[in-house]
mmCIF file of C-alpha atoms in Angstrom:
data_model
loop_
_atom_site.group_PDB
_atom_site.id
_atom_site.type_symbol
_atom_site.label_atom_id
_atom_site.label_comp_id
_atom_site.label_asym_id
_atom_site.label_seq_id
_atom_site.Cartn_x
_atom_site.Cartn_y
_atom_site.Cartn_z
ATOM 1 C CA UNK A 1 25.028 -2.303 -6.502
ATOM 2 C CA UNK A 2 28.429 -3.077 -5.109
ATOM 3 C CA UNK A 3 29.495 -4.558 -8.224
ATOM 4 C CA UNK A 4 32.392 -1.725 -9.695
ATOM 5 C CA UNK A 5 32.676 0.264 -5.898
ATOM 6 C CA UNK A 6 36.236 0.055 -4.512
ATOM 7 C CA UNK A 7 35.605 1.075 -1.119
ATOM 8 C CA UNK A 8 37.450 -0.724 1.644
ATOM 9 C CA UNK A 9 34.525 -1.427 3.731
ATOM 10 C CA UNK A 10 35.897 0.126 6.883
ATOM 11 C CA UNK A 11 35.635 3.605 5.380
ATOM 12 C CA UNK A 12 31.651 3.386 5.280
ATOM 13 C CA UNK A 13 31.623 2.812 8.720
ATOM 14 C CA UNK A 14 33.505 5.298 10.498
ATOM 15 C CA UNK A 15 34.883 4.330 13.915
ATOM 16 C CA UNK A 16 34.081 6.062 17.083
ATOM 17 C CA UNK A 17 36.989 7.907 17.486
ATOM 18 C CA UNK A 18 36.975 9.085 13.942
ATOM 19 C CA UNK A 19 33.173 10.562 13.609
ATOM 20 C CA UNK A 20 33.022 14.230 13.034
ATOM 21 C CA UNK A 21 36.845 14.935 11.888
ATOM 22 C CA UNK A 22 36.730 14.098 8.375
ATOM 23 C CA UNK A 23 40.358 15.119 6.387
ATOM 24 C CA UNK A 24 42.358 13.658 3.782
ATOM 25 C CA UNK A 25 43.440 10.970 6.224
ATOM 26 C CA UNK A 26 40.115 9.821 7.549
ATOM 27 C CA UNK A 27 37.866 10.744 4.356
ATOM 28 C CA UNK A 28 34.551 10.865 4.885
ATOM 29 C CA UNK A 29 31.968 7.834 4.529
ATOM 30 C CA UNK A 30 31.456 7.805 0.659
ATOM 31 C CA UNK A 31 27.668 6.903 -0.039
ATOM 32 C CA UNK A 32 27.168 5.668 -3.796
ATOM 33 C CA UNK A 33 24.152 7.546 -5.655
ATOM 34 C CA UNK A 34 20.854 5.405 -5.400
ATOM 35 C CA UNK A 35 20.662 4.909 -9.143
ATOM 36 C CA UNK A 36 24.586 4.895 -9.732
ATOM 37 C CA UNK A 37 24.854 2.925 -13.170
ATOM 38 C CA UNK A 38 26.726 -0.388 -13.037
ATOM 39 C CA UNK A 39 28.093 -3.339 -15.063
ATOM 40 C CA UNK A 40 24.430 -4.224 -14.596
ATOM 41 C CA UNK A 41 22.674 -1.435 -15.868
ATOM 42 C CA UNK A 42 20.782 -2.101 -18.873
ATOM 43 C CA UNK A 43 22.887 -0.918 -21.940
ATOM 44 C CA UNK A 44 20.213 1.021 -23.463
ATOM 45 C CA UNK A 45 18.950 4.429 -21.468
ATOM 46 C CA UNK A 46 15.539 4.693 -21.448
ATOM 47 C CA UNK A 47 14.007 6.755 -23.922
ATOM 48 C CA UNK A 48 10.819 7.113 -22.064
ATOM 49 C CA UNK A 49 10.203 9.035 -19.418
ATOM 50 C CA UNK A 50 8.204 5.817 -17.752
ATOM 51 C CA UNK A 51 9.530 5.812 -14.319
ATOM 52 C CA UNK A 52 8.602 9.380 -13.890
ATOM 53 C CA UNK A 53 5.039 8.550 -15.013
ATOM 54 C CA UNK A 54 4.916 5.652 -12.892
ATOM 55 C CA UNK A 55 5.988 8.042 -9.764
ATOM 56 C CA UNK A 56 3.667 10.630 -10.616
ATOM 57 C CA UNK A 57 0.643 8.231 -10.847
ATOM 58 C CA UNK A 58 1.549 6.851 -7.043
ATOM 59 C CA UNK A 59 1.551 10.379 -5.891
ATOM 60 C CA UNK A 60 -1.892 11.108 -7.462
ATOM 61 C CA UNK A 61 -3.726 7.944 -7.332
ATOM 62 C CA UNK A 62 -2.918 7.490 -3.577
ATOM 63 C CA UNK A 63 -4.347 11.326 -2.730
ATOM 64 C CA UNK A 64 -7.538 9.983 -4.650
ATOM 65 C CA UNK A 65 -7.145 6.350 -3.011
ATOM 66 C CA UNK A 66 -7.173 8.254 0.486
ATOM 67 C CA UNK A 67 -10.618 9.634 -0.082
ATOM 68 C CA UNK A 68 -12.456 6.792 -1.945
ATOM 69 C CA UNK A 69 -10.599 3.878 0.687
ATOM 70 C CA UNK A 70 -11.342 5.627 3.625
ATOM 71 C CA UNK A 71 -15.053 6.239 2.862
ATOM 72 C CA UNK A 72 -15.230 2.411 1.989
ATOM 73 C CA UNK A 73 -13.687 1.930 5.036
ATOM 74 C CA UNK A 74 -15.850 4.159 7.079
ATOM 75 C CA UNK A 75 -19.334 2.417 5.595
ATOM 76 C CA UNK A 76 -18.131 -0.773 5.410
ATOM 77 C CA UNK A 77 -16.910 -1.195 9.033
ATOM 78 C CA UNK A 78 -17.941 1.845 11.025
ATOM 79 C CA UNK A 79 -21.237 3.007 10.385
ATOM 80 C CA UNK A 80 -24.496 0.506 11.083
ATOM 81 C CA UNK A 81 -23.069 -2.192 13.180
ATOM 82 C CA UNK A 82 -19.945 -1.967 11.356
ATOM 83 C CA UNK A 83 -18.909 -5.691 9.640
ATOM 84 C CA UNK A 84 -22.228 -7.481 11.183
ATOM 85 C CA UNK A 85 -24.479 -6.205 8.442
ATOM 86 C CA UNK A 86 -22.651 -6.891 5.338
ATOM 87 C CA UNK A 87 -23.682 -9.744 3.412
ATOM 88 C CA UNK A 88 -25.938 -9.903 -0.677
ATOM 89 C CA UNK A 89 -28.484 -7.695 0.658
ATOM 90 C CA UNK A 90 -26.548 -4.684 1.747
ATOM 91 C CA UNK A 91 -24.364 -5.553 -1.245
ATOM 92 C CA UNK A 92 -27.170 -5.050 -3.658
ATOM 93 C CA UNK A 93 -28.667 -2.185 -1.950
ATOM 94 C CA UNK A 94 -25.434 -0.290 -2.786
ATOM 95 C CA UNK A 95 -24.673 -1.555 -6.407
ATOM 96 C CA UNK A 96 -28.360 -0.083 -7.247
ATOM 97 C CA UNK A 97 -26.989 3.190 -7.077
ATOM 98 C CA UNK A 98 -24.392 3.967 -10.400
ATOM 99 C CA UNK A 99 -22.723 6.467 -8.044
ATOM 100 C CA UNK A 100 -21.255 3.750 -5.891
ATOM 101 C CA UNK A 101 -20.966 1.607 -8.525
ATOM 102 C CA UNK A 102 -18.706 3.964 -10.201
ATOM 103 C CA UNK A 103 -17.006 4.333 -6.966
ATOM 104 C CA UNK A 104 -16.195 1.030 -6.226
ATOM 105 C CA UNK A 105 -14.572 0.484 -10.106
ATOM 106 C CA UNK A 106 -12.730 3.669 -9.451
ATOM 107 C CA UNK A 107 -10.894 2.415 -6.492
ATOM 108 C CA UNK A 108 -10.713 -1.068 -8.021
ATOM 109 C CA UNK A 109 -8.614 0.335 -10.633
ATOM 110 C CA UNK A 110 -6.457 2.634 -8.898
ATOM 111 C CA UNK A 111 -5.545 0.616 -5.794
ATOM 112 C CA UNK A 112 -4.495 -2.645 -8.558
ATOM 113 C CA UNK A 113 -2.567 -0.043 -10.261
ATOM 114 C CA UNK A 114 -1.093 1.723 -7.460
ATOM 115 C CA UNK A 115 -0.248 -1.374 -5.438
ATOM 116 C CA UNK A 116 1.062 -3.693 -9.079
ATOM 117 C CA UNK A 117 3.293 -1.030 -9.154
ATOM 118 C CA UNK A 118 4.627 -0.959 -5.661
ATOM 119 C CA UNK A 119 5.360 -4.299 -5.863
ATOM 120 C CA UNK A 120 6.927 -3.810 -9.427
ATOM 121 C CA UNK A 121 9.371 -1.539 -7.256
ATOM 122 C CA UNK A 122 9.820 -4.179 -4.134
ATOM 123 C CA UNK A 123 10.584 -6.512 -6.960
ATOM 124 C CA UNK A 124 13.173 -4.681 -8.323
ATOM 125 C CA UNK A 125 14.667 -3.680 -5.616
ATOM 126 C CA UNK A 126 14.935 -7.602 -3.994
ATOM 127 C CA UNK A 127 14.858 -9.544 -7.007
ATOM 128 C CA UNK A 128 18.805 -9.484 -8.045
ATOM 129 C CA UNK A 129 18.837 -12.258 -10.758
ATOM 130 C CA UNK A 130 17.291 -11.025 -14.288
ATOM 131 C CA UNK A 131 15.350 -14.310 -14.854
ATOM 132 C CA UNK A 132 14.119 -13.884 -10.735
ATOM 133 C CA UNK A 133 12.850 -10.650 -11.928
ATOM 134 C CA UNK A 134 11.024 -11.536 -15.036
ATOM 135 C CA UNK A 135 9.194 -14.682 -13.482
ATOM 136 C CA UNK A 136 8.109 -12.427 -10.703
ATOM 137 C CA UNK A 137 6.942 -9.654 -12.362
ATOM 138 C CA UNK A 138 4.686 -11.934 -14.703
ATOM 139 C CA UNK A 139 3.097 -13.578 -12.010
ATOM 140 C CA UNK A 140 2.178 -10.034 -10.833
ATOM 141 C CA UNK A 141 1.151 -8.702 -14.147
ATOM 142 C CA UNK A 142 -1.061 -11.961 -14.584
ATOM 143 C CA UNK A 143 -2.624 -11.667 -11.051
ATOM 144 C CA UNK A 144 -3.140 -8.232 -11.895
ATOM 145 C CA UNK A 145 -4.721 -8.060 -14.996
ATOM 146 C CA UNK A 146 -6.925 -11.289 -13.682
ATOM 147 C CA UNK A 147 -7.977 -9.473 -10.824
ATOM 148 C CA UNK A 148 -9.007 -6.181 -12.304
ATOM 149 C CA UNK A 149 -11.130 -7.117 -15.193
ATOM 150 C CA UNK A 150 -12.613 -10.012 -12.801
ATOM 151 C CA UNK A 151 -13.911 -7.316 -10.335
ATOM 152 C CA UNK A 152 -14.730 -5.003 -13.674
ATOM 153 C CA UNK A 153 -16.842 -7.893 -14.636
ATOM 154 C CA UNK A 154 -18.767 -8.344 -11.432
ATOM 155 C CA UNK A 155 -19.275 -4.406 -10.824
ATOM 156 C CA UNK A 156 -20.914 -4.383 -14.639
ATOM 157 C CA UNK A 157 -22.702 -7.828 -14.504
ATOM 158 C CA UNK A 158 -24.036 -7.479 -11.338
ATOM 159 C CA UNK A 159 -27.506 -8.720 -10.897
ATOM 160 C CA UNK A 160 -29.343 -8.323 -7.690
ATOM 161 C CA UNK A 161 -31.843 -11.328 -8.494
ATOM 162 C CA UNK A 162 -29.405 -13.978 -8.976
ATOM 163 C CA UNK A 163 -30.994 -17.663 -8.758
ATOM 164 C CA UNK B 26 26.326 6.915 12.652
ATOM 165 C CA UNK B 27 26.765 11.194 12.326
ATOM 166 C CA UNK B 28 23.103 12.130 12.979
ATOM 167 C CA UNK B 29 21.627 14.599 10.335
ATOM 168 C CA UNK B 30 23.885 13.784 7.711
ATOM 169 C CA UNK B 31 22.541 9.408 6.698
ATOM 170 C CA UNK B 32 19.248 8.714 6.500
ATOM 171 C CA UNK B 33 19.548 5.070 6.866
ATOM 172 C CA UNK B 34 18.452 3.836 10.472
ATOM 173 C CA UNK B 35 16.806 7.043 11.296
ATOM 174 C CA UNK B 36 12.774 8.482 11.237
ATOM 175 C CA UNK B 37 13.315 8.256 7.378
ATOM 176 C CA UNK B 38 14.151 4.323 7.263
ATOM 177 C CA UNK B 39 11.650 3.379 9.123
ATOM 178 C CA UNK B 40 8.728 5.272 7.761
ATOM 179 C CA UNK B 41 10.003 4.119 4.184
ATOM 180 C CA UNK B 42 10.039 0.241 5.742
ATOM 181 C CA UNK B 43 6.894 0.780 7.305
ATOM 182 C CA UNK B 44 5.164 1.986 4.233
ATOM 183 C CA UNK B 45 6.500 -0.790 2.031
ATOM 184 C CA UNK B 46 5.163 -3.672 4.888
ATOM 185 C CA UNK B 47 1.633 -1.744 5.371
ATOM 186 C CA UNK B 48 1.777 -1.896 1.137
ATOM 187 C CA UNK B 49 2.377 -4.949 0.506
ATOM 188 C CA UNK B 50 0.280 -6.589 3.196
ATOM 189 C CA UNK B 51 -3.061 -3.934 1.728
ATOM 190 C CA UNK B 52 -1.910 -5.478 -1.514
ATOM 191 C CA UNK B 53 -2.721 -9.005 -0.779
ATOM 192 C CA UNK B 54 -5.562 -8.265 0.686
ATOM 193 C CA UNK B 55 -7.125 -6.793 -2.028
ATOM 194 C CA UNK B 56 -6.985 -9.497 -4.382
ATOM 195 C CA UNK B 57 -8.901 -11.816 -1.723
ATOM 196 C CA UNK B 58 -10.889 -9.281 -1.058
ATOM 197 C CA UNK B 59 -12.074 -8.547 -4.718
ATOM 198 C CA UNK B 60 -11.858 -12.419 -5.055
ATOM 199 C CA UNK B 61 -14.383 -12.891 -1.961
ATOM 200 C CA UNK B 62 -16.464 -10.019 -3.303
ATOM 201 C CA UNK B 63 -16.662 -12.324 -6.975
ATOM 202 C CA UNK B 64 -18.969 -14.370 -4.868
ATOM 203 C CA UNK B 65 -22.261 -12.271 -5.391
ATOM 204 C CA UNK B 66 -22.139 -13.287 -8.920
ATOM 205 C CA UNK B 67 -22.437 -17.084 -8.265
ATOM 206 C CA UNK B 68 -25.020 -17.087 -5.481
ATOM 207 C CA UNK B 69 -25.842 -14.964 -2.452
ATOM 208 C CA UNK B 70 -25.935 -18.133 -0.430
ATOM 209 C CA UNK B 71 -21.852 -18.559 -1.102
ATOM 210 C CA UNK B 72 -21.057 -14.751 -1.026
ATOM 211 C CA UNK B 73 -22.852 -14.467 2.712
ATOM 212 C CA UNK B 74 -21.209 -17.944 4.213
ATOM 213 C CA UNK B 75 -17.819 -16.520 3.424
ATOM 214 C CA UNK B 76 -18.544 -12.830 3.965
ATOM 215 C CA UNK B 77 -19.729 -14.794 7.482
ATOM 216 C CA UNK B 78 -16.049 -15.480 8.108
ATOM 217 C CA UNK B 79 -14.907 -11.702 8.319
ATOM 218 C CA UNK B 80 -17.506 -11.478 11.219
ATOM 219 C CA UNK B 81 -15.615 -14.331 13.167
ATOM 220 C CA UNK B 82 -13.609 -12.357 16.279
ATOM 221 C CA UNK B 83 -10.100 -13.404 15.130
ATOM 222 C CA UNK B 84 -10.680 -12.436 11.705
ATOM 223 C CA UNK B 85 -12.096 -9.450 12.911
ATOM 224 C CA UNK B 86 -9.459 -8.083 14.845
ATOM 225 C CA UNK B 87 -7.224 -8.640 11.887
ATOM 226 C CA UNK B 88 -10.105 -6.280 10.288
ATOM 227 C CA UNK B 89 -8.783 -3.969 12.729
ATOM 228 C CA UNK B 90 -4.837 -4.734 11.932
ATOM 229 C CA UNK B 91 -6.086 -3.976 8.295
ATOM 230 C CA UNK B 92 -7.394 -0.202 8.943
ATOM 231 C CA UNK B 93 -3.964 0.480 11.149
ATOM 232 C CA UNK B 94 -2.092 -0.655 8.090
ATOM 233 C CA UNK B 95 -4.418 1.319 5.411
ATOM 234 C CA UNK B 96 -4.390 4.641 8.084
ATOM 235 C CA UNK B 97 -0.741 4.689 8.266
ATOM 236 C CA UNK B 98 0.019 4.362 5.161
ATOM 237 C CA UNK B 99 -2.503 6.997 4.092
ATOM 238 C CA UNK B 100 -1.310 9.539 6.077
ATOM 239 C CA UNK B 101 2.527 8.875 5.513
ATOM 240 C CA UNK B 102 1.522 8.651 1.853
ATOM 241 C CA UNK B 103 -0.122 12.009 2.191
ATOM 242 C CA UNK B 104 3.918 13.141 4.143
ATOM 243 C CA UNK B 105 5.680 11.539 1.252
ATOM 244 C CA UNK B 106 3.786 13.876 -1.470
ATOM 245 C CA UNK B 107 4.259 16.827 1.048
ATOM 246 C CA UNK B 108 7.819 16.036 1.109
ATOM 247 C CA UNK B 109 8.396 15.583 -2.843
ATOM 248 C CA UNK B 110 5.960 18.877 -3.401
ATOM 249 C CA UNK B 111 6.184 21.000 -0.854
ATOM 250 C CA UNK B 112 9.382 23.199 -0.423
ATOM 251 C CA UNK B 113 9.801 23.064 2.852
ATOM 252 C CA UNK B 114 8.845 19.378 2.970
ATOM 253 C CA UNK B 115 12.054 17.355 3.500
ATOM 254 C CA UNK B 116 13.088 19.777 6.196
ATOM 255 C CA UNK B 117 9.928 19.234 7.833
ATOM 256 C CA UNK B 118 10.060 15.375 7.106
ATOM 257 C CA UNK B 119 10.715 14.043 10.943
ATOM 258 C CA UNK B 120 7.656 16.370 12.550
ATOM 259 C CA UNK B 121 5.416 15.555 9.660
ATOM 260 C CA UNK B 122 6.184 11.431 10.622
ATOM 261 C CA UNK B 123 5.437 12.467 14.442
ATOM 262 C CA UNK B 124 2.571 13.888 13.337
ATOM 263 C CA UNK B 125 1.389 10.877 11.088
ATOM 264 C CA UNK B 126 2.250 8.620 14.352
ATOM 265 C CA UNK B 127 -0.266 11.371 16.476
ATOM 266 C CA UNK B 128 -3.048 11.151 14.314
ATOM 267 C CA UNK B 129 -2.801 7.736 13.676
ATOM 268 C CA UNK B 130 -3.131 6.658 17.598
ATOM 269 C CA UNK B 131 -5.778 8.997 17.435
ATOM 270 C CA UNK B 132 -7.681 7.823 14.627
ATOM 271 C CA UNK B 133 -6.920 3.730 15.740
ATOM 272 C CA UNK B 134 -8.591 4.744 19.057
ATOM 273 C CA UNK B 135 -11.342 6.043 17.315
ATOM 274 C CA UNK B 136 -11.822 3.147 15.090
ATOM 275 C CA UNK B 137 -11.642 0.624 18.549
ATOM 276 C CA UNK B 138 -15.011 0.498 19.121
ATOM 277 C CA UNK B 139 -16.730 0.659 16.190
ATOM 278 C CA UNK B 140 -14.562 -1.374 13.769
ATOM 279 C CA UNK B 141 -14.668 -4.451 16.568
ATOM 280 C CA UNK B 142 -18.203 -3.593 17.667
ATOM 281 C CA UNK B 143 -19.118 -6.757 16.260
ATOM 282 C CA UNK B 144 -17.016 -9.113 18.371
ATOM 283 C CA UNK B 145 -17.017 -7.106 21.479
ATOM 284 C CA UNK B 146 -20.725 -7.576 21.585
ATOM 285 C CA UNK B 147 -20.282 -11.127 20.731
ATOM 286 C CA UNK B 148 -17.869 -12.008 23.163
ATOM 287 C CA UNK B 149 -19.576 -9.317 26.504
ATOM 288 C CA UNK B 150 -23.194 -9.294 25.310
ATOM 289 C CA UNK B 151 -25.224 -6.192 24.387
#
């Protein structure tokens, strides 16, 4: 980010005596814009409008996330002894119904999707070096795409008399 | 640092670092936890001994760390959308975080009992 900025440093911080009387002699602390472009910006603009997708999906899929994670969360650990009674019985007992079934895929789905791409954005926002990047964000893409068509595959195949 | 004027080290940081911990910690969860939950398709007998290890007390309590995590960042989640949708939102941003802190002590207290039932009667008997 710092990469074409000329700013002595001291001007960012200002000193105490300084604060509040900005003028041509004691400019004010210059802030570069978040998503300034830089002798490492990628050539190329986008011509998608991706990362507005990708921000629009966190916004929705989390208000939907809140509902569906919280009622897990509230029959899973609150209600009937909370954690003590899980185990293949109560498991099956819930999977017989499509509704939950259908509930469970839906937050499968969305909370991969919503949290592979909040790490996309921690990656890219700590991971400096291009190669860094790239290794990083395969190993989450992998783990991702494992993850969600393993738990697809369970919620579908699911048989409740197993053995 | 002029007050009002940079948002870094204010309410705004730390919400934004808080959410991005609580995320990434709910993240790795999940993939043990759909990884765990793979178990009912190989045997019962294998999904209940490890489901057996979320009823230990220490792993409970971490159950417990887990829901303080997913509240919080639920509800600043929810702030976050109010403040890129709603007009008034970003002037409103540092009540609606005090108000995110006040309903998530609320909610944790709420969830005390009945999220660490299990180990308290463990541990103190019935």
């Amino acid at each position: 980010m710092s990469a074409e900025t000329s700013i002595p440093s001291d001007t960012v911080e200002p000193t105490p005596t300084s604060a509040g009387a900005y003028g041509p002699d004691n400019p004010a602390p210059v802030i570069e814009p978040p998503r300034a472009r830089t002798s490492r910006s990628p050539k190329k603009a986008s011509r998608t409008n991706f990362e507005m997708w990708a921000w629009l999906f966190m916004r929705l899929s989390g208000i939907v996330l809140v509902v569906l994670v919280l009622g897990h969360l509230i029959i899973q650990l609150v209600l009937d002894g909370g954690v003590s009674k899980i185990g293949f019985a109560f498991v099956a007992g819930r999977w017989a119904s499509p509704f939950w079934q259908l509930w469970d895929l839906g937050m499968l789905w969305l909370a991969m999707l919503h949290g592979a791409n909040g790490l996309r954005t921690v990656i890219n926002d700590y991971a400096e070096r291009e190669k860094t990047r790239l290794w990083l964000k395969t190993l989450l893409y992998t783990a991702t795409v494992f993850t969600v068509f393993l738990g697809t595959l369970v919620i579908f195949t699911f048989d409740p008399n197993i053995q | 640092m002029p007050a009002g004027t940079l948002y870094r080290g204010r309410e705004g940081m730390w919400s934004w670092v808080a959410h991005r911990v609580t995320g990434v910690l709910i993240f790795f969860f999940l993939f043990v936890h759909v990884l765990d939950t793979a178990l009912v398709r190989v045997s019962p007998h294998d999904y209940d001994t490890v489901v057996a290890t979320y009823k230990n007390p220490v792993v409970n309590l971490m159950e417990y760390g887990l829901v303080a995590a997913i509240l919080f960042h639920a509800l600043n989640g929810l702030r976050v959308i109010a403040v890129d949708f709603w007009s008034k939102g970003p002037k409103y941003q540092r009540q609606m975080l005090w108000s995110v802190v006040g309903i998530w002590i609320v909610l944790m207290a709420g969830a005390f009992y009945p999220v660490l039932q299990n180990t308290l009667r463990t541990l103190f008997g019935s």
